[in-house]
Tab-separated table of C-alpha atoms and ligand atoms in Angstrom:
chain	number	residue	atom	x	y	z
A	1	UNK	CA	-8.689	-5.405	-14.159
A	2	UNK	CA	-5.543	-6.474	-12.287
A	3	UNK	CA	-3.869	-3.443	-10.757
A	4	UNK	CA	-0.796	-2.560	-8.742
A	5	UNK	CA	-0.494	0.632	-6.707
A	6	UNK	CA	3.053	1.844	-6.234
A	7	UNK	CA	4.322	4.746	-4.160
A	8	UNK	CA	6.300	5.784	-1.120
A	9	UNK	CA	4.975	5.048	2.374
A	10	UNK	CA	2.328	7.663	3.075
A	11	UNK	CA	1.758	8.508	-0.589
A	12	UNK	CA	-1.864	7.477	-0.239
A	13	UNK	CA	-1.871	4.044	-1.891
A	14	UNK	CA	-4.277	2.616	0.662
A	15	UNK	CA	-6.797	5.431	0.254
A	16	UNK	CA	-6.735	5.188	-3.526
A	17	UNK	CA	-6.980	1.400	-3.308
A	18	UNK	CA	-10.244	1.836	-1.347
A	19	UNK	CA	-11.631	4.253	-3.966
A	20	UNK	CA	-10.841	1.901	-6.844
A	21	UNK	CA	-12.279	-1.000	-4.855
A	22	UNK	CA	-15.615	0.876	-4.560
A	23	UNK	CA	-15.611	1.972	-8.197
A	24	UNK	CA	-14.702	-1.335	-9.815
A	25	UNK	CA	-15.957	-3.758	-7.131
A	26	UNK	CA	-12.679	-5.634	-6.992
A	27	UNK	CA	-10.851	-6.416	-3.740
A	28	UNK	CA	-8.033	-4.199	-2.481
A	29	UNK	CA	-5.268	-6.363	-1.071
A	30	UNK	CA	-2.828	-4.731	1.329
A	31	UNK	CA	0.134	-6.801	2.470
A	32	UNK	CA	0.664	-4.260	5.271
A	33	UNK	CA	-2.879	-4.840	6.576
A	34	UNK	CA	-2.546	-8.614	6.293
A	35	UNK	CA	0.736	-8.482	8.228
A	36	UNK	CA	-0.676	-6.175	10.935
A	37	UNK	CA	-3.643	-8.477	11.309
A	38	UNK	CA	-1.286	-11.437	11.729
A	39	UNK	CA	0.602	-9.512	14.421
A	40	UNK	CA	-2.635	-8.621	16.221
A	41	UNK	CA	-3.672	-12.290	16.131
A	42	UNK	CA	-0.266	-13.410	17.389
A	43	UNK	CA	0.279	-15.897	14.561
A	44	UNK	CA	3.702	-17.332	13.786
A	45	UNK	CA	3.902	-15.230	10.640
A	46	UNK	CA	2.992	-12.141	12.653
A	47	UNK	CA	5.740	-12.816	15.170
A	48	UNK	CA	8.250	-13.197	12.358
A	49	UNK	CA	7.145	-9.978	10.637
A	50	UNK	CA	6.865	-7.689	13.658
A	51	UNK	CA	10.539	-6.874	14.196
A	52	UNK	CA	11.024	-6.004	10.515
A	53	UNK	CA	7.958	-3.768	10.386
A	54	UNK	CA	8.728	-1.934	13.623
A	55	UNK	CA	12.252	-1.230	12.367
A	56	UNK	CA	10.973	0.198	9.077
A	57	UNK	CA	12.503	-2.685	7.137
A	58	UNK	CA	10.859	-4.924	4.577
A	59	UNK	CA	9.534	-8.295	5.615
A	60	UNK	CA	11.455	-11.074	3.773
A	61	UNK	CA	10.284	-11.680	0.201
A	62	UNK	CA	9.315	-15.329	0.749
A	63	UNK	CA	6.883	-14.354	3.510
A	64	UNK	CA	4.961	-11.745	1.502
A	65	UNK	CA	5.116	-13.783	-1.718
A	66	UNK	CA	3.469	-16.643	0.188
A	67	UNK	CA	0.748	-14.298	1.483
A	68	UNK	CA	-0.013	-12.968	-1.999
A	69	UNK	CA	0.026	-16.365	-3.646
A	70	UNK	CA	-2.569	-17.614	-1.187
A	71	UNK	CA	-4.714	-14.467	-1.379
A	72	UNK	CA	-4.830	-14.245	-5.190
A	73	UNK	CA	-6.088	-17.805	-5.384
A	74	UNK	CA	-9.294	-16.887	-3.577
A	75	UNK	CA	-12.495	-16.656	-5.620
A	76	UNK	CA	-13.072	-12.938	-5.140
A	77	UNK	CA	-9.938	-12.172	-7.184
A	78	UNK	CA	-11.315	-13.770	-10.332
A	79	UNK	CA	-12.631	-10.516	-11.800
A	80	UNK	CA	-9.577	-8.522	-10.826
A	81	UNK	CA	-7.806	-7.072	-7.800
A	82	UNK	CA	-5.802	-4.118	-6.555
A	83	UNK	CA	-2.446	-4.794	-4.955
A	84	UNK	CA	-1.558	-2.136	-2.376
A	85	UNK	CA	1.986	-2.470	-1.062
A	86	UNK	CA	2.986	-5.455	-3.156
A	87	UNK	CA	5.331	-5.878	-4.946
A	88	UNK	CA	7.917	-3.822	-3.100
A	89	UNK	CA	11.074	-5.420	-4.500
A	90	UNK	CA	12.164	-6.703	-7.924
A	91	UNK	CA	12.141	-10.355	-6.732
A	92	UNK	CA	8.523	-9.878	-5.572
A	93	UNK	CA	7.568	-8.534	-9.015
A	94	UNK	CA	9.335	-11.456	-10.669
A	95	UNK	CA	7.471	-13.856	-8.391
A	96	UNK	CA	4.154	-12.408	-9.627
A	97	UNK	CA	5.288	-12.960	-13.215
A	98	UNK	CA	6.321	-16.518	-12.379
A	99	UNK	CA	2.910	-17.202	-10.822
A	100	UNK	CA	1.459	-16.305	-14.219
A	101	UNK	CA	-0.346	-13.260	-12.833
A	102	UNK	CA	-1.104	-10.817	-15.633
A	103	UNK	CA	-0.977	-7.175	-14.511
A	104	UNK	CA	-2.940	-4.673	-16.618
A	105	UNK	CA	-1.866	-1.401	-15.064
A	106	UNK	CA	0.524	-0.055	-12.462
A	107	UNK	CA	-0.421	3.278	-10.920
A	108	UNK	CA	2.433	5.059	-9.217
A	109	UNK	CA	1.405	7.777	-6.781
A	110	UNK	CA	4.196	10.318	-6.509
A	111	UNK	CA	4.633	12.479	-3.415
A	112	UNK	CA	7.896	14.362	-2.731
A	113	UNK	CA	9.949	13.149	0.261
A	114	UNK	CA	9.507	16.489	2.067
A	115	UNK	CA	5.766	15.892	2.317
A	116	UNK	CA	5.958	12.288	3.481
A	117	UNK	CA	6.973	12.979	7.085
A	118	UNK	CA	3.928	15.137	7.859
A	119	UNK	CA	1.607	12.729	6.096
A	120	UNK	CA	2.885	9.827	8.186
A	121	UNK	CA	3.016	11.663	11.511
A	122	UNK	CA	-0.676	12.586	11.139
A	123	UNK	CA	-1.751	9.138	10.059
A	124	UNK	CA	-4.049	7.169	12.365
A	125	UNK	CA	-5.199	3.630	11.693
A	126	UNK	CA	-7.898	1.248	12.829
A	127	UNK	CA	-6.336	-2.069	13.761
A	128	UNK	CA	-9.714	-3.779	13.621
A	129	UNK	CA	-10.849	-3.019	10.053
A	130	UNK	CA	-7.718	-1.537	8.451
A	131	UNK	CA	-9.237	1.890	7.680
A	132	UNK	CA	-6.745	4.757	7.674
A	133	UNK	CA	-7.197	8.411	8.544
A	134	UNK	CA	-5.188	11.600	8.790
A	135	UNK	CA	-5.645	14.114	11.601
A	136	UNK	CA	-5.569	16.951	9.074
A	137	UNK	CA	-6.253	15.652	5.566
A	138	UNK	CA	-8.736	12.862	6.230
A	139	UNK	CA	-10.107	13.243	9.735
A	140	UNK	CA	-12.670	10.793	11.106
A	141	UNK	CA	-16.113	12.178	11.988
A	142	UNK	CA	-15.375	11.734	15.720
A	143	UNK	CA	-11.781	12.407	16.706
A	144	UNK	CA	-9.870	9.211	17.476
A	145	UNK	CA	-12.702	6.851	16.489
A	146	UNK	CA	-13.019	4.732	13.340
A	147	UNK	CA	-15.939	5.840	11.111
A	148	UNK	CA	-16.374	2.315	9.802
A	149	UNK	CA	-16.375	0.173	12.936
A	150	UNK	CA	-16.182	2.464	15.976
A	151	UNK	CA	-12.816	1.143	17.179
A	152	UNK	CA	-10.265	3.490	18.793
A	153	UNK	CA	-7.701	4.772	16.287
A	154	UNK	CA	-3.998	4.383	16.964
A	155	UNK	CA	-0.738	5.683	15.590
A	156	UNK	CA	1.422	2.997	14.019
A	157	UNK	CA	4.803	2.517	15.675
A	158	UNK	CA	6.486	2.662	12.281
A	159	UNK	CA	4.865	6.053	11.570
A	160	UNK	CA	6.916	7.642	14.365
A	161	UNK	CA	9.510	10.112	12.987
A	162	UNK	CA	12.521	7.962	13.952
A	163	UNK	CA	11.403	5.131	11.661
A	164	UNK	CA	10.098	7.186	8.764
A	165	UNK	CA	13.538	8.013	7.323
A	166	UNK	CA	14.450	4.324	7.284
A	167	UNK	CA	11.236	3.497	5.452
A	168	UNK	CA	11.888	6.210	2.879
A	169	UNK	CA	15.415	4.928	2.289
A	170	UNK	CA	14.090	1.403	1.908
A	171	UNK	CA	11.522	2.700	-0.571
A	172	UNK	CA	14.102	4.492	-2.720
A	173	UNK	CA	16.549	1.591	-2.675
A	174	UNK	CA	14.265	-1.388	-3.096
A	175	UNK	CA	10.843	-0.305	-4.346
A	176	UNK	CA	11.497	2.609	-6.689
A	177	UNK	CA	13.317	0.380	-9.239
A	178	UNK	CA	9.890	-1.196	-9.877
A	179	UNK	CA	8.913	1.951	-11.789
A	180	UNK	CA	11.499	1.058	-14.437
A	181	UNK	CA	10.461	-2.585	-14.336
A	182	UNK	CA	6.849	-1.746	-15.232
A	183	UNK	CA	7.707	1.191	-17.494
A	184	UNK	CA	9.578	-1.312	-19.673
A	185	UNK	CA	6.424	-3.421	-19.845
A	186	UNK	CA	4.532	-0.292	-20.962
A	187	UNK	CA	1.963	-0.408	-18.154
A	188	UNK	CA	3.195	2.326	-15.774
A	189	UNK	CA	0.904	5.321	-15.136
A	190	UNK	CA	2.086	8.167	-12.925
A	191	UNK	CA	-0.279	10.130	-10.689
A	192	UNK	CA	0.941	13.220	-8.836
A	193	UNK	CA	-0.412	13.029	-5.280
A	194	UNK	CA	-2.501	16.129	-4.489
A	195	UNK	CA	-3.227	17.926	-1.207
A	196	UNK	CA	-6.867	16.875	-1.317
A	197	UNK	CA	-7.754	13.207	-1.443
A	198	UNK	CA	-10.560	13.764	-3.978
A	199	UNK	CA	-8.175	15.515	-6.375
A	200	UNK	CA	-5.803	12.548	-6.277
A	201	UNK	CA	-8.747	10.203	-6.750
A	202	UNK	CA	-9.827	12.069	-9.883
A	203	UNK	CA	-6.321	11.623	-11.337
A	204	UNK	CA	-6.267	7.954	-10.312
A	205	UNK	CA	-9.595	7.289	-12.040
A	206	UNK	CA	-8.264	9.021	-15.144
A	207	UNK	CA	-5.216	6.732	-15.059
A	208	UNK	CA	-7.566	3.747	-15.131
A	209	UNK	CA	-8.987	4.936	-18.407
A	210	UNK	CA	-6.306	6.461	-20.617
B	301	ADP	P1	3.125	1.991	3.929
B	301	ADP	O1	2.841	1.786	2.484
B	301	ADP	O2	2.444	3.160	4.485
B	301	ADP	O3	4.566	1.930	4.254
B	301	ADP	P2	2.199	-0.708	4.551
B	301	ADP	O4	1.074	-0.937	5.466
B	301	ADP	O5	2.014	-1.000	3.112
B	301	ADP	O6	2.572	0.808	4.788
B	301	ADP	O7	3.462	-1.539	5.066
B	301	ADP	C1	3.908	-1.506	6.382
B	301	ADP	C2	5.114	-2.390	6.555
B	301	ADP	O8	4.759	-3.754	6.280
B	301	ADP	C3	6.289	-2.106	5.634
B	301	ADP	O9	7.120	-1.084	6.107
B	301	ADP	C4	6.993	-3.476	5.621
B	301	ADP	O10	7.743	-3.682	6.793
B	301	ADP	C5	5.832	-4.440	5.646
B	301	ADP	N1	5.411	-4.810	4.266
B	301	ADP	C6	4.210	-4.548	3.676
B	301	ADP	N2	4.180	-4.992	2.403
B	301	ADP	C7	5.400	-5.552	2.164
B	301	ADP	C8	6.017	-6.172	1.052
B	301	ADP	N3	5.373	-6.302	-0.133
B	301	ADP	N4	7.287	-6.625	1.187
B	301	ADP	C9	7.938	-6.509	2.345
B	301	ADP	N5	7.444	-5.920	3.436
B	301	ADP	C10	6.182	-5.437	3.365
B	302	ZN	ZN1	-12.357	0.326	11.897
């Protein structure tokens, strides 16, 4: 199954992508994680992307389209994949269509704007393995340490309150129109984000079936 997860920053796309990945044994592909990895490794692409990400802006379409094109051509995507954080603009969605990528379902996780700020301010990430946590809703076993790989958790610069509003505006202006785009194709499924991760996961799994 070829899936797209849509939703505002902090809606919980990444967490649900991990759950689907475990359930269906298909890779979860996060453009945000790929970009952060590139920044950590100091690659040319990372250098290019950093200023956009830190400012809460989108990285230029051609950069992320290139990343996705390369990633989807790898063998592990043959039985399906989950796109987390791509597409984020109409031109990115059109690029997927032009690549001949057939999408089966788009799951849109809806969380009201008022709840986004607290979700993002509590978010902690592992820069080594990409795992994400929340100080309140999804705490690691040991405070400040990644359950998966033992690395120290950090707060992303773009999760600081001064950048969050910009990211939300960007989401509403550039990403939300994708709901219409996929609704028209008849493949959009809406999931209301819940307080508890497992409740959202139950709704997400249901959206994979009906
Ligand atoms: P979140 O969904 O929580 O905002 P991501 O990790 O998906 O976080 O993305 C972080 C940042 O990486 C975005 O704010 C943006 O700058 C950049 N980015 C990720 N995916 C894309 C994309 N498809 N197009 C443009 N920029 C992207
Ligand atoms: Zn880790």
